[in-house]
């Protein structure tokens, strides 16, 4: 299998992509192999990292060095002209910039020839040794004397009042828990679909950088977004625009082993560099905890409110409290609490059992004076449908009415919030 066929098979699965019959893939491969970059004369084939074909559009990801940035338009135009002969009508070129490689001709930093002056050495009796060295040390001039009136530099952290609104999104609602495994992602996708059925324009952003599950639950795992004008085109899931880091990592088995700054940078890129359509609500599925992702979101994304998902279990309530306390500190309004896995009804005998306890969500809502949006049952059908990429609201299973009831309460609450859409801002 050629390099072209290998990349095409990986990023353009034949069962998912429609390719125009007018495209000549053999000639496309030939043009890409023959194309050379203007300054370095490097072969373009050595710079290609991703390749995807859909109808008459070729999406190409390459990397360039800093010295080649000014040639990008020339590269795009020349390559488009060649590929047009092979039936390519649109070339979407996604570029990753790298630092210039160091050559052997570059001068290496000179080694310092100065010797460090050691402090005087004294013997046990206190007599000075190395008098010449002591003299030199005593005569060394001081280069800096700290001033008592110098104040440390203090810069306050950004708050929600400092964050500019998004031009296409009226309300950003985060779905959080403070703890993993309470059904937060399942609740997010079903609430989004329920709000859509109630007439709102809804989108979903998966902020769980380390464990994205939204692509699987919405049935578009393995798909990658197109890139237009250096921005992601969100994928469609049941009529909703959706973006997740899981759409960019491939087959779902690739781990995201990033430290905090890189993970938060990915979140901001997914939010700011996605061509979101006009939305009434963008639901953000938050990762568990109260760490870097949560703080970055509070300081850099305009959030209208938060929905807390918990189970009745005491351990889950403890972490949910920490999540609410965090949102209170960063001035994000908690819109309500959803108690998941409230009760289990045996499919054989119909016996109702409160596996994780009772009244936890009610108690949490009362404690923090926020609405209890509703209770969700522990039912195997929820898991079965989400694993198949068909959430309960779409499958219309026995639990769909619960999500719709919660969505109706949430919609009424959202209607009372001040809009954060900024029509003057452009990206």
mmCIF file of C-alpha atoms in Angstrom, residues 108-287:
data_model
loop_
_atom_site.group_PDB
_atom_site.id
_atom_site.type_symbol
_atom_site.label_atom_id
_atom_site.label_comp_id
_atom_site.label_asym_id
_atom_site.label_seq_id
_atom_site.Cartn_x
_atom_site.Cartn_y
_atom_site.Cartn_z
ATOM 1 C CA UNK A 108 27.398 27.304 19.064
ATOM 2 C CA UNK A 109 27.328 29.489 22.157
ATOM 3 C CA UNK A 110 30.826 30.215 23.375
ATOM 4 C CA UNK A 111 31.874 28.644 26.598
ATOM 5 C CA UNK A 112 32.516 31.083 29.387
ATOM 6 C CA UNK A 113 36.215 31.475 30.221
ATOM 7 C CA UNK A 114 35.633 33.384 33.414
ATOM 8 C CA UNK A 115 36.306 31.598 36.656
ATOM 9 C CA UNK A 116 33.973 31.803 39.586
ATOM 10 C CA UNK A 117 35.431 33.592 42.566
ATOM 11 C CA UNK A 118 35.193 31.462 45.646
ATOM 12 C CA UNK A 119 34.564 32.858 49.097
ATOM 13 C CA UNK A 120 37.569 33.015 51.425
ATOM 14 C CA UNK A 121 38.458 29.786 53.187
ATOM 15 C CA UNK A 122 39.312 29.900 56.867
ATOM 16 C CA UNK A 123 40.992 27.334 59.016
ATOM 17 C CA UNK A 124 39.786 26.206 62.412
ATOM 18 C CA UNK A 125 41.642 28.970 64.215
ATOM 19 C CA UNK A 126 40.006 31.667 62.110
ATOM 20 C CA UNK A 127 43.131 32.671 60.147
ATOM 21 C CA UNK A 128 42.356 33.605 56.549
ATOM 22 C CA UNK A 129 43.690 31.413 53.778
ATOM 23 C CA UNK A 130 44.146 32.436 50.117
ATOM 24 C CA UNK A 131 44.682 36.077 50.920
ATOM 25 C CA UNK A 132 44.873 37.108 47.270
ATOM 26 C CA UNK A 133 41.564 35.453 46.624
ATOM 27 C CA UNK A 134 40.045 37.212 49.634
ATOM 28 C CA UNK A 135 41.281 40.547 48.415
ATOM 29 C CA UNK A 136 39.773 40.040 44.994
ATOM 30 C CA UNK A 137 36.491 39.024 46.520
ATOM 31 C CA UNK A 138 36.358 42.037 48.823
ATOM 32 C CA UNK A 139 36.940 44.371 45.891
ATOM 33 C CA UNK A 140 34.286 42.845 43.620
ATOM 34 C CA UNK A 141 31.682 45.525 42.864
ATOM 35 C CA UNK A 142 28.049 44.925 43.669
ATOM 36 C CA UNK A 143 25.817 44.957 40.590
ATOM 37 C CA UNK A 144 22.429 45.262 42.267
ATOM 38 C CA UNK A 145 21.132 46.494 45.583
ATOM 39 C CA UNK A 146 17.484 45.669 46.334
ATOM 40 C CA UNK A 147 15.295 48.564 47.362
ATOM 41 C CA UNK A 148 12.953 48.291 50.253
ATOM 42 C CA UNK A 149 10.224 50.248 48.466
ATOM 43 C CA UNK A 150 10.048 47.828 45.497
ATOM 44 C CA UNK A 151 6.622 46.172 45.454
ATOM 45 C CA UNK A 152 6.027 42.730 43.907
ATOM 46 C CA UNK A 153 4.190 42.672 40.597
ATOM 47 C CA UNK A 154 0.564 41.744 41.135
ATOM 48 C CA UNK A 155 -1.870 41.019 38.320
ATOM 49 C CA UNK A 156 -5.392 39.938 39.253
ATOM 50 C CA UNK A 157 -6.718 36.781 37.632
ATOM 51 C CA UNK A 158 -9.450 37.329 35.009
ATOM 52 C CA UNK A 159 -13.033 36.908 36.161
ATOM 53 C CA UNK A 160 -16.302 36.206 34.351
ATOM 54 C CA UNK A 161 -17.001 39.937 34.143
ATOM 55 C CA UNK A 162 -13.767 40.358 32.143
ATOM 56 C CA UNK A 163 -14.545 37.654 29.580
ATOM 57 C CA UNK A 164 -15.956 38.799 26.253
ATOM 58 C CA UNK A 165 -19.047 37.066 24.939
ATOM 59 C CA UNK A 166 -18.976 34.783 21.908
ATOM 60 C CA UNK A 167 -20.490 36.325 18.754
ATOM 61 C CA UNK A 168 -22.552 33.238 17.865
ATOM 62 C CA UNK A 169 -23.461 31.738 21.241
ATOM 63 C CA UNK A 170 -26.061 33.258 23.557
ATOM 64 C CA UNK A 171 -25.495 30.983 26.556
ATOM 65 C CA UNK A 172 -22.714 28.617 27.562
ATOM 66 C CA UNK A 173 -23.918 26.056 30.116
ATOM 67 C CA UNK A 174 -21.411 23.701 31.740
ATOM 68 C CA UNK A 175 -22.442 20.270 33.001
ATOM 69 C CA UNK A 176 -20.175 19.312 35.892
ATOM 70 C CA UNK A 177 -19.988 16.995 38.859
ATOM 71 C CA UNK A 178 -16.650 17.242 40.628
ATOM 72 C CA UNK A 179 -16.466 13.447 40.398
ATOM 73 C CA UNK A 180 -16.184 10.919 37.587
ATOM 74 C CA UNK A 181 -18.574 8.061 36.982
ATOM 75 C CA UNK A 182 -21.844 9.759 37.925
ATOM 76 C CA UNK A 183 -23.264 9.873 34.388
ATOM 77 C CA UNK A 184 -22.352 13.438 33.531
ATOM 78 C CA UNK A 185 -21.592 12.860 29.827
ATOM 79 C CA UNK A 186 -24.741 10.779 29.354
ATOM 80 C CA UNK A 187 -26.752 13.540 30.980
ATOM 81 C CA UNK A 188 -25.088 16.171 28.779
ATOM 82 C CA UNK A 189 -25.927 14.547 25.442
ATOM 83 C CA UNK A 190 -29.508 13.718 26.456
ATOM 84 C CA UNK A 191 -30.148 17.215 27.832
ATOM 85 C CA UNK A 192 -28.744 18.726 24.634
ATOM 86 C CA UNK A 193 -31.023 16.590 22.467
ATOM 87 C CA UNK A 194 -34.005 17.301 24.730
ATOM 88 C CA UNK A 195 -33.404 21.074 24.586
ATOM 89 C CA UNK A 196 -33.173 20.767 20.806
ATOM 90 C CA UNK A 197 -36.553 19.024 20.724
ATOM 91 C CA UNK A 198 -37.927 21.917 22.774
ATOM 92 C CA UNK A 199 -36.984 24.329 19.999
ATOM 93 C CA UNK A 200 -33.559 25.622 21.011
ATOM 94 C CA UNK A 201 -30.482 25.696 18.797
ATOM 95 C CA UNK A 202 -28.009 23.607 20.768
ATOM 96 C CA UNK A 203 -24.352 22.593 20.385
ATOM 97 C CA UNK A 204 -22.098 20.331 22.450
ATOM 98 C CA UNK A 205 -18.437 20.823 23.367
ATOM 99 C CA UNK A 206 -16.572 17.973 25.053
ATOM 100 C CA UNK A 207 -14.130 19.561 27.526
ATOM 101 C CA UNK A 208 -13.018 16.213 28.942
ATOM 102 C CA UNK A 209 -9.630 16.328 27.240
ATOM 103 C CA UNK A 210 -8.247 13.184 28.902
ATOM 104 C CA UNK A 211 -11.325 10.969 28.606
ATOM 105 C CA UNK A 212 -13.595 12.151 25.787
ATOM 106 C CA UNK A 213 -16.728 10.021 25.451
ATOM 107 C CA UNK A 214 -19.086 12.352 23.571
ATOM 108 C CA UNK A 215 -18.065 11.017 20.101
ATOM 109 C CA UNK A 216 -19.080 7.481 21.092
ATOM 110 C CA UNK A 217 -22.342 8.561 22.696
ATOM 111 C CA UNK A 218 -23.390 10.636 19.682
ATOM 112 C CA UNK A 219 -22.364 8.050 17.097
ATOM 113 C CA UNK A 220 -19.600 9.958 15.293
ATOM 114 C CA UNK A 221 -16.501 8.333 16.766
ATOM 115 C CA UNK A 222 -13.640 8.170 14.264
ATOM 116 C CA UNK A 223 -14.839 11.155 12.253
ATOM 117 C CA UNK A 224 -12.592 14.204 11.970
ATOM 118 C CA UNK A 225 -13.714 17.785 11.343
ATOM 119 C CA UNK A 226 -12.898 19.698 8.200
ATOM 120 C CA UNK A 227 -10.773 22.835 8.496
ATOM 121 C CA UNK A 228 -11.789 26.038 6.758
ATOM 122 C CA UNK A 229 -9.945 29.350 7.173
ATOM 123 C CA UNK A 230 -7.859 27.846 9.990
ATOM 124 C CA UNK A 231 -10.995 26.914 11.962
ATOM 125 C CA UNK A 232 -12.654 23.590 12.695
ATOM 126 C CA UNK A 233 -16.012 22.888 11.109
ATOM 127 C CA UNK A 234 -17.970 21.135 13.889
ATOM 128 C CA UNK A 235 -19.295 17.671 13.194
ATOM 129 C CA UNK A 236 -23.012 17.062 12.962
ATOM 130 C CA UNK A 237 -24.779 14.743 15.407
ATOM 131 C CA UNK A 238 -28.556 14.507 15.139
ATOM 132 C CA UNK A 239 -28.684 18.068 13.830
ATOM 133 C CA UNK A 240 -26.363 19.490 16.524
ATOM 134 C CA UNK A 241 -22.830 20.875 16.006
ATOM 135 C CA UNK A 242 -20.394 18.886 18.141
ATOM 136 C CA UNK A 243 -16.659 19.142 18.868
ATOM 137 C CA UNK A 244 -14.395 16.945 20.994
ATOM 138 C CA UNK A 245 -10.687 16.245 21.308
ATOM 139 C CA UNK A 246 -11.773 12.676 20.571
ATOM 140 C CA UNK A 247 -12.539 13.753 16.999
ATOM 141 C CA UNK A 248 -8.884 14.762 16.551
ATOM 142 C CA UNK A 249 -7.052 11.806 18.095
ATOM 143 C CA UNK A 250 -8.140 9.079 15.691
ATOM 144 C CA UNK A 251 -9.536 5.710 16.654
ATOM 145 C CA UNK A 252 -10.447 6.389 20.299
ATOM 146 C CA UNK A 253 -7.595 4.293 21.684
ATOM 147 C CA UNK A 254 -4.978 7.037 21.550
ATOM 148 C CA UNK A 255 -4.316 8.462 25.051
ATOM 149 C CA UNK A 256 -4.018 12.207 25.569
ATOM 150 C CA UNK A 257 -0.959 12.341 27.830
ATOM 151 C CA UNK A 258 -0.688 16.099 28.259
ATOM 152 C CA UNK A 259 0.191 18.320 31.172
ATOM 153 C CA UNK A 260 -2.216 21.009 32.354
ATOM 154 C CA UNK A 261 -1.168 23.957 30.130
ATOM 155 C CA UNK A 262 -1.402 21.908 26.940
ATOM 156 C CA UNK A 263 -4.784 20.456 27.928
ATOM 157 C CA UNK A 264 -6.223 23.884 28.704
ATOM 158 C CA UNK A 265 -4.799 25.193 25.439
ATOM 159 C CA UNK A 266 -6.639 22.431 23.599
ATOM 160 C CA UNK A 267 -9.894 23.416 25.311
ATOM 161 C CA UNK A 268 -9.526 27.048 24.276
ATOM 162 C CA UNK A 269 -8.698 26.010 20.712
ATOM 163 C CA UNK A 270 -11.817 23.834 20.523
ATOM 164 C CA UNK A 271 -13.952 26.717 21.806
ATOM 165 C CA UNK A 272 -12.446 29.679 19.951
ATOM 166 C CA UNK A 273 -11.249 28.043 16.720
ATOM 167 C CA UNK A 274 -14.480 26.249 15.855
ATOM 168 C CA UNK A 275 -16.980 27.744 13.414
ATOM 169 C CA UNK A 276 -19.946 27.506 15.754
ATOM 170 C CA UNK A 277 -23.235 28.451 14.088
ATOM 171 C CA UNK A 278 -25.677 30.743 15.855
ATOM 172 C CA UNK A 279 -26.652 28.866 19.016
ATOM 173 C CA UNK A 280 -29.071 29.499 21.837
ATOM 174 C CA UNK A 281 -27.118 27.152 24.107
ATOM 175 C CA UNK A 282 -23.714 25.467 24.014
ATOM 176 C CA UNK A 283 -23.512 22.645 26.544
ATOM 177 C CA UNK A 284 -19.976 21.884 27.743
ATOM 178 C CA UNK A 285 -19.322 18.435 29.176
ATOM 179 C CA UNK A 286 -16.773 19.081 31.921
ATOM 180 C CA UNK A 287 -14.126 16.653 33.170
#
